[in-house]
PDB file of C-alpha atoms in Angstrom:
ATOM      1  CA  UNK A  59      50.549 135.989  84.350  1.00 34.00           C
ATOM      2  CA  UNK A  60      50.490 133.517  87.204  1.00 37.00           C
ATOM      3  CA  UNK A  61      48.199 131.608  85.702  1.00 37.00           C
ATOM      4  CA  UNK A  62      50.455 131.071  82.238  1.00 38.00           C
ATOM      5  CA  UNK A  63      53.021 130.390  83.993  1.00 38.00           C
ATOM      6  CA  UNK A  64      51.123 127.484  86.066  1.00 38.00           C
ATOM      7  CA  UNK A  65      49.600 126.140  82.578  1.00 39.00           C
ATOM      8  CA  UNK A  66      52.976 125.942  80.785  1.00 40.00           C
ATOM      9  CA  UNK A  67      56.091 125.105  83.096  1.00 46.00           C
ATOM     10  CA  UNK A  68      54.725 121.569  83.846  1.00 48.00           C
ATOM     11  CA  UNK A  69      55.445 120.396  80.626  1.00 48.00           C
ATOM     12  CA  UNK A  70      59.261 121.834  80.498  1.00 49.00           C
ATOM     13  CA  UNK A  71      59.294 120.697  84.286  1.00 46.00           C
ATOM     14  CA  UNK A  72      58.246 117.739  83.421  1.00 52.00           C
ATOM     15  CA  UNK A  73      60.700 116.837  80.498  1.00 49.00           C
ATOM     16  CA  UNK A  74      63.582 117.957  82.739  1.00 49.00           C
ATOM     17  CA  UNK A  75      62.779 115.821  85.157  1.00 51.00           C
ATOM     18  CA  UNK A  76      62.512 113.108  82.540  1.00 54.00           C
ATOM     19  CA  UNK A  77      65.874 113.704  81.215  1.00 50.00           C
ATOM     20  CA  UNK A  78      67.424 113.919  84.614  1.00 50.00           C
ATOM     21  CA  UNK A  79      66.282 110.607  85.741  1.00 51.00           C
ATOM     22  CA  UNK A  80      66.722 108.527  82.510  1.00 55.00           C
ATOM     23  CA  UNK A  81      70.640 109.666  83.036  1.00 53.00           C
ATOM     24  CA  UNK A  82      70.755 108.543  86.336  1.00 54.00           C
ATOM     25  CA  UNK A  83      69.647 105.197  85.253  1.00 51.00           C
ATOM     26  CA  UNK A  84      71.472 104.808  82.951  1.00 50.00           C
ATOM     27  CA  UNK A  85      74.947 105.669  84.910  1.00 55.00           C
ATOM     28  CA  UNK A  86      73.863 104.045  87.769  1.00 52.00           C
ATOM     29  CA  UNK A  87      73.843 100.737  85.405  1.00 50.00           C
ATOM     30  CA  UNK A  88      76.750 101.668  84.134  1.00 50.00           C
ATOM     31  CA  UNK A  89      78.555 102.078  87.330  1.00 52.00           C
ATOM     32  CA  UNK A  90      77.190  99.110  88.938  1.00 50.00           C
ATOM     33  CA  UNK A  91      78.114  96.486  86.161  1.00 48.00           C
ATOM     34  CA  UNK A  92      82.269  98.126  86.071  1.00 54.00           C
ATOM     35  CA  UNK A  93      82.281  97.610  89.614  1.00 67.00           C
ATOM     36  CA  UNK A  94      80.937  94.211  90.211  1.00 71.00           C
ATOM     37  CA  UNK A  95      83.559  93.307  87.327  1.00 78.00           C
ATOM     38  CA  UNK A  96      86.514  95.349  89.105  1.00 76.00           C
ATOM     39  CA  UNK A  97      85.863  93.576  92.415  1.00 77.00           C
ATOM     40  CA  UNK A  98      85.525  89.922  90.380  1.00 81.00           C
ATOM     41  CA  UNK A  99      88.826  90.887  89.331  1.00 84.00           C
ATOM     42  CA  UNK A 100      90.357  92.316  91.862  1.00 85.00           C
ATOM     43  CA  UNK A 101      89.485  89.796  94.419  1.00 84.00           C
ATOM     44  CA  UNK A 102      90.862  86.860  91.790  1.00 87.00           C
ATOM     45  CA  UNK A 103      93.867  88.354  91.053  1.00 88.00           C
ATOM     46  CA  UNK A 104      94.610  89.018  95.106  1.00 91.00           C
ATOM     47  CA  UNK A 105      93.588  85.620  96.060  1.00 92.00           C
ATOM     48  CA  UNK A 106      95.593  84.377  93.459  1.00 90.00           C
ATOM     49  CA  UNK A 107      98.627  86.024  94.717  1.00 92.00           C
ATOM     50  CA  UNK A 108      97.982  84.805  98.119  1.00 94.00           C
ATOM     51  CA  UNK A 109      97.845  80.672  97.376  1.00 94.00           C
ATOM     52  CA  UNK A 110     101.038  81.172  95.477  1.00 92.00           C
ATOM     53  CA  UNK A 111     102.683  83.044  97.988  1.00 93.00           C
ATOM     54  CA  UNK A 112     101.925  80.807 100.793  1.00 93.00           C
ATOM     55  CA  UNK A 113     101.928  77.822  98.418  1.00 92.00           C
ATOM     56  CA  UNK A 114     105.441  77.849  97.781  1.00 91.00           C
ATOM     57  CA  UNK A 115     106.411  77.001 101.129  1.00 90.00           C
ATOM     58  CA  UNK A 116     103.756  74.030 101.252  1.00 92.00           C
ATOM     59  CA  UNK A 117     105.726  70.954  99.579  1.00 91.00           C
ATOM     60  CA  UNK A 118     103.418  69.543  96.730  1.00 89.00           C
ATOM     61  CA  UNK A 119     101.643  72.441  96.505  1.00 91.00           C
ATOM     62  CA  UNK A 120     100.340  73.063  92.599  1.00 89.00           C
ATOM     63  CA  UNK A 121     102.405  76.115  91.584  1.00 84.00           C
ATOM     64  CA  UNK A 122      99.869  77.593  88.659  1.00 86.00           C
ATOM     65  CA  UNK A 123      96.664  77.161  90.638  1.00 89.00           C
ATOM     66  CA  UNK A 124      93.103  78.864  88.913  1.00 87.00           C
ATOM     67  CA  UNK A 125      90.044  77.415  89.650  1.00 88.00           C
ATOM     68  CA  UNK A 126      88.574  78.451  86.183  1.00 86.00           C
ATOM     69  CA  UNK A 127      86.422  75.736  84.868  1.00 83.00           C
ATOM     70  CA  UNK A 128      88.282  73.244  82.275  1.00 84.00           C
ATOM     71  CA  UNK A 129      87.329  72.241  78.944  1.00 86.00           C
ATOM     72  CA  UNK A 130      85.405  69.230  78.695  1.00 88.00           C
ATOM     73  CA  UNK A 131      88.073  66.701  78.086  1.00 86.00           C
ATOM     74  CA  UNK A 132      88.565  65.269  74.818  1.00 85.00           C
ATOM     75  CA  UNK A 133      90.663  62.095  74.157  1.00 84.00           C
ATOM     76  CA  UNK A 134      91.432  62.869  70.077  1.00 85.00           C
ATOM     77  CA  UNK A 135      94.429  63.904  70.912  1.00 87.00           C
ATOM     78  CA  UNK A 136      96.047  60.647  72.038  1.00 87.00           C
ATOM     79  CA  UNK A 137      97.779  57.744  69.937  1.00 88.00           C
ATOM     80  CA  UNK A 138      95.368  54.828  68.724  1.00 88.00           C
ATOM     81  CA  UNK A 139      96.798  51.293  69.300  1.00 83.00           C
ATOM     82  CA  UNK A 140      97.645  50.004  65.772  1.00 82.00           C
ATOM     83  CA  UNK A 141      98.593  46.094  66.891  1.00 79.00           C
ATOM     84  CA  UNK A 142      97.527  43.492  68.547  1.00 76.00           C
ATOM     85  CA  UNK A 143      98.623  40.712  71.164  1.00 74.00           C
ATOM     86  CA  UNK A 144      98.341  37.115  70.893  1.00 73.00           C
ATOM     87  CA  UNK A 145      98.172  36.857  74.672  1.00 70.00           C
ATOM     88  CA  UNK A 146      94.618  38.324  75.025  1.00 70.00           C
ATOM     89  CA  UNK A 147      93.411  36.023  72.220  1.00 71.00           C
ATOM     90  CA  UNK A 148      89.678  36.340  70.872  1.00 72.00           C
ATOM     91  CA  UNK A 149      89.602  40.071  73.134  1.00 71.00           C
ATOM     92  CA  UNK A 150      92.851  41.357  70.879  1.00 73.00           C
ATOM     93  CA  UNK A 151      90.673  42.577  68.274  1.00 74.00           C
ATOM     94  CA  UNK A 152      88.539  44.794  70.939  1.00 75.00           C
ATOM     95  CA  UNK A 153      91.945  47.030  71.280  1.00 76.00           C
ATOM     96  CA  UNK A 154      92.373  47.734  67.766  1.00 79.00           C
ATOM     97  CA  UNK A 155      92.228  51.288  67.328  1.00 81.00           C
ATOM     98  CA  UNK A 156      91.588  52.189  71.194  1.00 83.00           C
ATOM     99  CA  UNK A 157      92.787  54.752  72.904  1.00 87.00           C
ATOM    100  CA  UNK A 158      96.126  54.629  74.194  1.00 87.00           C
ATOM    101  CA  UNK A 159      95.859  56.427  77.648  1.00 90.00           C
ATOM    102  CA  UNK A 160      99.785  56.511  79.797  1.00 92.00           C
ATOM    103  CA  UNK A 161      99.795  57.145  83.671  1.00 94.00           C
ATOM    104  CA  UNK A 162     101.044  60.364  83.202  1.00 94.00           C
ATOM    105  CA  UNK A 163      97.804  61.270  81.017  1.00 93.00           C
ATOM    106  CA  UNK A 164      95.837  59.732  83.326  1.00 93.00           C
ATOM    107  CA  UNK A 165      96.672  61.683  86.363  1.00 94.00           C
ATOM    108  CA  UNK A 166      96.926  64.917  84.339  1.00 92.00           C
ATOM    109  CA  UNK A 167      92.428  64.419  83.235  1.00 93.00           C
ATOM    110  CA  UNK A 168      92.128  63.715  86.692  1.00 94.00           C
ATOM    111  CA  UNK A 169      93.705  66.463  88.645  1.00 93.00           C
ATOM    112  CA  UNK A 170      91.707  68.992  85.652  1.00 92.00           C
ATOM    113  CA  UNK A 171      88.581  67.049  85.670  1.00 93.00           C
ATOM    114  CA  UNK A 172      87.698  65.219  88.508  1.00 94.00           C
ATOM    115  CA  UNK A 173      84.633  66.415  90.286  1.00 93.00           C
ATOM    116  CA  UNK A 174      86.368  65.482  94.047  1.00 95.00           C
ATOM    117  CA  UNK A 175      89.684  67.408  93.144  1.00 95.00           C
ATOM    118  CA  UNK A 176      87.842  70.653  92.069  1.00 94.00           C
ATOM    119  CA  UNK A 177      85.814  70.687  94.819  1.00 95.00           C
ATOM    120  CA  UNK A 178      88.838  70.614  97.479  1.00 95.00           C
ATOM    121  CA  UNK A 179      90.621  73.073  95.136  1.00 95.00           C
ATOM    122  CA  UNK A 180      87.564  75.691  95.451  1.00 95.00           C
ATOM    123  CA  UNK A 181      87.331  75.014  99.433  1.00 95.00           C
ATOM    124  CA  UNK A 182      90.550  75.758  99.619  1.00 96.00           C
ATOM    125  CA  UNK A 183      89.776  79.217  97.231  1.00 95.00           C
ATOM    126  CA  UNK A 184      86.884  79.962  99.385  1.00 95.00           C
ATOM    127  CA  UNK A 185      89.600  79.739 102.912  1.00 95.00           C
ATOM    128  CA  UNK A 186      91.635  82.463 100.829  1.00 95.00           C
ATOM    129  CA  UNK A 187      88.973  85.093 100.568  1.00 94.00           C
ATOM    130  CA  UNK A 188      88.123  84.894 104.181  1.00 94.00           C
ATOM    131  CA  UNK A 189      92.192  85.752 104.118  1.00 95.00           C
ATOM    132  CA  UNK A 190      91.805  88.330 102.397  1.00 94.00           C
ATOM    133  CA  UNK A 191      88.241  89.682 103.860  1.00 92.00           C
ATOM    134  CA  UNK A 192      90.231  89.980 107.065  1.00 93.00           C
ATOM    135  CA  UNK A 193      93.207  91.573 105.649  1.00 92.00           C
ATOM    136  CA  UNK A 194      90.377  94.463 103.569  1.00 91.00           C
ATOM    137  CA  UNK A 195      89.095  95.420 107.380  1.00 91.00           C
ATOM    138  CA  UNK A 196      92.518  96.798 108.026  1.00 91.00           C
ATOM    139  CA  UNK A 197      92.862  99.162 105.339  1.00 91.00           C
ATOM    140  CA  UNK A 198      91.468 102.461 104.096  1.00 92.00           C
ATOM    141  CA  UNK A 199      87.903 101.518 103.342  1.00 90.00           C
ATOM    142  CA  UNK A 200      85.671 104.249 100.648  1.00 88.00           C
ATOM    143  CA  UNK A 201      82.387 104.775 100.399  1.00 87.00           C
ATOM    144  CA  UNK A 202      80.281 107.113  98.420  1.00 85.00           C
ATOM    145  CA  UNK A 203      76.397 108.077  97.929  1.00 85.00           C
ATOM    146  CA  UNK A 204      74.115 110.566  96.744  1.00 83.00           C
ATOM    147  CA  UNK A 205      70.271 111.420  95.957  1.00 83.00           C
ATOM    148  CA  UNK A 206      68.422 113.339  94.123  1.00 80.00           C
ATOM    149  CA  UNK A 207      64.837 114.910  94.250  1.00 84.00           C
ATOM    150  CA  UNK A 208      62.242 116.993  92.715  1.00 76.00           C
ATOM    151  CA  UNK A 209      59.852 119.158  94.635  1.00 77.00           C
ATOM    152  CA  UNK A 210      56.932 121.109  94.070  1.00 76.00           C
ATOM    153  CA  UNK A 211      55.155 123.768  96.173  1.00 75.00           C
ATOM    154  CA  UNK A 212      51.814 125.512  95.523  1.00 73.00           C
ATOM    155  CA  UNK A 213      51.185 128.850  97.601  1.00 70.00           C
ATOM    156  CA  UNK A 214      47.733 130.769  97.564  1.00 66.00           C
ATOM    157  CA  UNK A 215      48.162 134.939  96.969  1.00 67.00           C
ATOM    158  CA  UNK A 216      46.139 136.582  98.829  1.00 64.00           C
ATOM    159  CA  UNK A 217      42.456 135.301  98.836  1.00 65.00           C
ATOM    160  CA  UNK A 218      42.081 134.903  95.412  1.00 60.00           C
ATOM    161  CA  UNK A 219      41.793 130.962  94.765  1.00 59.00           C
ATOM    162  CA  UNK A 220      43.543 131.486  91.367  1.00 64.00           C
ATOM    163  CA  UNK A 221      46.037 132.963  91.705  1.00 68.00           C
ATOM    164  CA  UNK A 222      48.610 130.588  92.775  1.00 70.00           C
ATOM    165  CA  UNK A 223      52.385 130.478  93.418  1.00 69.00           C
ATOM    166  CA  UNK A 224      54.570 127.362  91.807  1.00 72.00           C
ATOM    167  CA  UNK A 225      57.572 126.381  93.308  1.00 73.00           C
ATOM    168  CA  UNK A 226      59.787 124.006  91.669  1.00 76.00           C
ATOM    169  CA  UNK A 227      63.136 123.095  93.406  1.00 79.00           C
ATOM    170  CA  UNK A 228      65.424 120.231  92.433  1.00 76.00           C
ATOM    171  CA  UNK A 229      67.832 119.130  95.525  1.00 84.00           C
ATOM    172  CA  UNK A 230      70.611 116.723  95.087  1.00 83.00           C
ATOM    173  CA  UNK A 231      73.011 115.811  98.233  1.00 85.00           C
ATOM    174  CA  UNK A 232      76.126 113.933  97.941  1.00 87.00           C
ATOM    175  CA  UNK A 233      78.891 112.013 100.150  1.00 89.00           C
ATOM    176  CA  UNK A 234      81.901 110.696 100.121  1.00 90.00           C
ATOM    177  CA  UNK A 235      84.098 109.184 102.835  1.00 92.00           C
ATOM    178  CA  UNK A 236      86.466 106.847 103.932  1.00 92.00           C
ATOM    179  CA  UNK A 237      87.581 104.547 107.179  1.00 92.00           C
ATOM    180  CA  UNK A 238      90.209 103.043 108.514  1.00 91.00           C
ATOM    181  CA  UNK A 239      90.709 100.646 111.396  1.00 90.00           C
ATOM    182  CA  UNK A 240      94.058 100.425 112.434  1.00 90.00           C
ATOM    183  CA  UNK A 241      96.237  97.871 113.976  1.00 89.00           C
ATOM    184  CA  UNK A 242      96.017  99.041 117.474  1.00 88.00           C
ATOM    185  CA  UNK A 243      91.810  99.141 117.793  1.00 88.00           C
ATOM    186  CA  UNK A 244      91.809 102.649 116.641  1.00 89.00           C
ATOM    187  CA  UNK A 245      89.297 104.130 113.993  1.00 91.00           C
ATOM    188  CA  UNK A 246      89.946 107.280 111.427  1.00 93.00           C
ATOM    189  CA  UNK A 247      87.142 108.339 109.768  1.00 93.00           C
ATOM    190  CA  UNK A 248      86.373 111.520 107.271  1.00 92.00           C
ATOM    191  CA  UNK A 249      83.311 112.690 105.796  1.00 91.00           C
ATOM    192  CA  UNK A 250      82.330 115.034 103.076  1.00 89.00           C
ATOM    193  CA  UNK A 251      78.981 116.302 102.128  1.00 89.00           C
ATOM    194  CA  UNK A 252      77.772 118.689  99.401  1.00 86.00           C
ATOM    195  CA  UNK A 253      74.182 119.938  99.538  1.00 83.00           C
ATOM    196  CA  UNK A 254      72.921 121.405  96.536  1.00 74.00           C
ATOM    197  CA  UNK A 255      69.566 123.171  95.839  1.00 75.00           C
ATOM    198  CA  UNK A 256      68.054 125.068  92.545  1.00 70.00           C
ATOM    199  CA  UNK A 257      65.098 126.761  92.090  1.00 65.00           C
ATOM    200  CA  UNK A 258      63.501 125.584  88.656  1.00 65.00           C
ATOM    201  CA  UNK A 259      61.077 128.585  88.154  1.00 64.00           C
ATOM    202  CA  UNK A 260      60.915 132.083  89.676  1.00 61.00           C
ATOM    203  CA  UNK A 261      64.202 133.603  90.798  1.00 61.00           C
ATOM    204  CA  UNK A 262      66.034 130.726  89.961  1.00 62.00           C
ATOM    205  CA  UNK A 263      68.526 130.877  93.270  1.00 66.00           C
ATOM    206  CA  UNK A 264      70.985 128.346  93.831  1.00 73.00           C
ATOM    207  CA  UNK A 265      72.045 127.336  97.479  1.00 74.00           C
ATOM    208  CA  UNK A 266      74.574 124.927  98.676  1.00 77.00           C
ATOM    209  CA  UNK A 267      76.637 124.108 100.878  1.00 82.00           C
ATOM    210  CA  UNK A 268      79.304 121.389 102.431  1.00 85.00           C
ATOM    211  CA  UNK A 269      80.720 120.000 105.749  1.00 87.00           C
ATOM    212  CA  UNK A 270      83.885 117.961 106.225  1.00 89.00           C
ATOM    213  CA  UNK A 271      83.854 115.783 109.240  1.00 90.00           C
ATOM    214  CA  UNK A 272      86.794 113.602 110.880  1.00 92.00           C
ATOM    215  CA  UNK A 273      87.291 111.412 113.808  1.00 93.00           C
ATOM    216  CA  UNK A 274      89.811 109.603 115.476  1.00 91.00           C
ATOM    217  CA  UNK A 275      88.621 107.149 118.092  1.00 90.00           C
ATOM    218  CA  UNK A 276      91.296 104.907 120.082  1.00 88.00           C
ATOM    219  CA  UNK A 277      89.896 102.514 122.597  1.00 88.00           C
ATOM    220  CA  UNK A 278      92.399 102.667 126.453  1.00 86.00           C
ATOM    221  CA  UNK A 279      91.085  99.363 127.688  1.00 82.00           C
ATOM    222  CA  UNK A 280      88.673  97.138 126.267  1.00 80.00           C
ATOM    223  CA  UNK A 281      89.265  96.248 122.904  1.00 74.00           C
ATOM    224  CA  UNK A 282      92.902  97.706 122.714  1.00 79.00           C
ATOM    225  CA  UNK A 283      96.230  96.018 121.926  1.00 82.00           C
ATOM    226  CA  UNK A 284      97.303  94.913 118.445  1.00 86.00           C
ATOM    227  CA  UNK A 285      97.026  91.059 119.732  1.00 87.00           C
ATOM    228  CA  UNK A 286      93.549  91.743 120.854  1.00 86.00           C
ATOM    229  CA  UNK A 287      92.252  93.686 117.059  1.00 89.00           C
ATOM    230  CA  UNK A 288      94.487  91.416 115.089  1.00 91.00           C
ATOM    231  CA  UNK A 289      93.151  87.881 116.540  1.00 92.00           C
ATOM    232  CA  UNK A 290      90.896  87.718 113.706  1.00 92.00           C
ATOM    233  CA  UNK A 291      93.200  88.142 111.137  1.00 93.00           C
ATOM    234  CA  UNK A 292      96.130  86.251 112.575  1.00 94.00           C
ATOM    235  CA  UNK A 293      93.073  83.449 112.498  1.00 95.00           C
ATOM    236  CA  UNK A 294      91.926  83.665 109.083  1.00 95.00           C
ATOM    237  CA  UNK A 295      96.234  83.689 107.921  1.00 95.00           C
ATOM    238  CA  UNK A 296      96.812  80.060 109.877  1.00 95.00           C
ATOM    239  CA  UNK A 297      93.633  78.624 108.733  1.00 96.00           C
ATOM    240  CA  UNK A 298      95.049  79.183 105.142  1.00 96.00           C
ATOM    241  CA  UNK A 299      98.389  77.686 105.785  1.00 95.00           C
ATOM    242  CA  UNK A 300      96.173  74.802 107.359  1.00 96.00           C
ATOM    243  CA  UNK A 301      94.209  74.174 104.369  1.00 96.00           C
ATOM    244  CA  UNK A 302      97.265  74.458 102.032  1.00 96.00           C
ATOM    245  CA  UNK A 303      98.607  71.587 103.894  1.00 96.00           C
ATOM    246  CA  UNK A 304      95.561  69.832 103.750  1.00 96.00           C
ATOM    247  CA  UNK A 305      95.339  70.338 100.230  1.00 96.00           C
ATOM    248  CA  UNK A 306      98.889  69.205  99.548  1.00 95.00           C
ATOM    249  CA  UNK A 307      98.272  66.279 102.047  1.00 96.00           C
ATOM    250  CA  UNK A 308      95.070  65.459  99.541  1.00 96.00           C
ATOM    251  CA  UNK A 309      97.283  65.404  96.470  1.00 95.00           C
ATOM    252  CA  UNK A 310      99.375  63.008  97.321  1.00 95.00           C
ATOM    253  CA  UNK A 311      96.730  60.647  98.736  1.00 96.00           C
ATOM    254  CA  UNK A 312      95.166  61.449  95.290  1.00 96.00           C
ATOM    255  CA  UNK A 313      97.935  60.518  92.898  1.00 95.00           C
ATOM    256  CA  UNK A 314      98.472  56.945  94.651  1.00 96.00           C
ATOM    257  CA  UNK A 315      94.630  56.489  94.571  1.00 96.00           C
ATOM    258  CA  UNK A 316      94.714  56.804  90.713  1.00 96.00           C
ATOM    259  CA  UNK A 317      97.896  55.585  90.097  1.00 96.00           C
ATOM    260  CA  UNK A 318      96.404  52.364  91.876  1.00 96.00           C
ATOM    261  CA  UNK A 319      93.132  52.029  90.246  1.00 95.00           C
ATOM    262  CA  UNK A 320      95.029  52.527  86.274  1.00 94.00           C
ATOM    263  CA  UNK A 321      97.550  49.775  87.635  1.00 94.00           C
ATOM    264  CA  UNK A 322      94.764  47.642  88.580  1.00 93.00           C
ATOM    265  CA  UNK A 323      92.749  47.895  85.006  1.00 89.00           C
ATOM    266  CA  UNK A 324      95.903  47.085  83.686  1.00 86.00           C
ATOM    267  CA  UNK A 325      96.233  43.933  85.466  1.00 87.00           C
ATOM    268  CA  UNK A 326      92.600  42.958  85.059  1.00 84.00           C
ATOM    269  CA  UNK A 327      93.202  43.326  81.418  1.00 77.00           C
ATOM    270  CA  UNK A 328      96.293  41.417  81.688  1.00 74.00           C
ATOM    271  CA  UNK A 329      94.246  38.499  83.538  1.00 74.00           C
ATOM    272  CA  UNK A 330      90.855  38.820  80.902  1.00 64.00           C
TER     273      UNK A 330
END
């Protein structure tokens, strides 16, 4: 009988352990793709909310900021010249049906398109995460994990070389927990874990068990005071009000820069 059973459980062993791994796979991909997505938009929609917050006490500050790439501009949309002036003489005719392009047009394709703009507007995106990086350390913080395995134990009877024992077991452990650093350098932190084990074959026992762990750790001297654990994030909060200024600061120098160089093709087409 010991000998059947050795021949034949591999196969049904085997196909279990088939099935068992194919769905972890397959929900671990599943898992991992919703979460980098949640956390894409999560950290957006926070960072978001933190420029416009601080923004609107910046003067000049652009109220619906997004760093989202732009469409590749397109100039169909504007009004063709349809005349001509006798001041420019032979060059008139070059203008027919040109592009009529106001300041106001101009400064609205540069501020979406211009390679110098979108770079300090994704700087200044980048000094907001770090904001909000800073702010995640101080709040409850979750964290999960688990495993899974298969083992297999062979176990003589008696002297007799063929007659052997198979042991098939399949152990899964899992955790879950969760920290929190608080605002005065102290530290909560709570852990569960579930141990699970089945026997595949034979008596087919199941054991488990679980522990629930939690600490609370408060520093008396080194490393203690709200000033002391906060210095970070009272950091990362001014260096964002910095670089809004900055940013506004850039804007302006921006517009006149623009507004400069359309008023001087104007005049050099004036003088042609």
């Amino acid at each position: 009988m010991l000998g059947k059973n050795y021949n034949e459980s591999p196969a049904g062993y085997g196909a279990l352990r088939q099935v068992v791994l194919t769905a972890a796979l397959v929900s671990f991909a599943f898992l991992s793709s919703c979460t980098r997505s949640h956390f894409l938009e999560s950290a957006d929609r926070e960072t978001s909310q933190i420029i416009k917050h601080k923004g609107a006490a910046v003067p000049n500050m652009e109220r619906d900021f997004t760093i989202d790439a732009p469409q590749p501009p397109s100039l169909a949309h504007f009004p063709k010249s349809r005349k001509t002036y006798e001041y420019l003489g032979d060059a008139a005719a070059v203008e027919m049906g040109a592009t009529i392009v106001i300041l106001a047009d101009a400064l609205s394709l540069a501020v979406h398109h211009n390679r110098e703009y979108l770079q300090r507007k994704e700087a200044l995106y980048t000094q907001a995460l770090d904001l909000t990086l800073a702010r995640h350390e101080f709040t409850p913080i979750l964290g999960a994990g688990g495993s899974a395995t298969f083992g297999e134990t062979r176990t003589a009877v008696g002297n007799n070389l063929n007659s052997i024992v198979v042991d098939r077991t399949f152990t899964a452990r899992a955790s879950a927990g969760v920290g929190w650093l608080l605002k005065t350098g102290g530290r909560i932190s709570s852990d569960l874990t579930v141990d699970f084990l089945r026997f595949v074959n034979g008596d087919l026992r199941t054991i488990s068990g679980s522990s629930l762990v939690t600490t609370l750790s408060q520093p008396l001297l080194r490393g203690a005071g709200t000033l002391t654990v906060t210095e970070t994030l009272t950091q990362a909060e001014r260096d964002l009000l910095y670089s809004l200024r900055n940013f506004a600061r850039f804007r302006k120098d921006f517009v006149v820069r623009i507004a400069s160089k359309y008023y001087q093709l104007i005049q050099a087409r004036d003088a042609a």
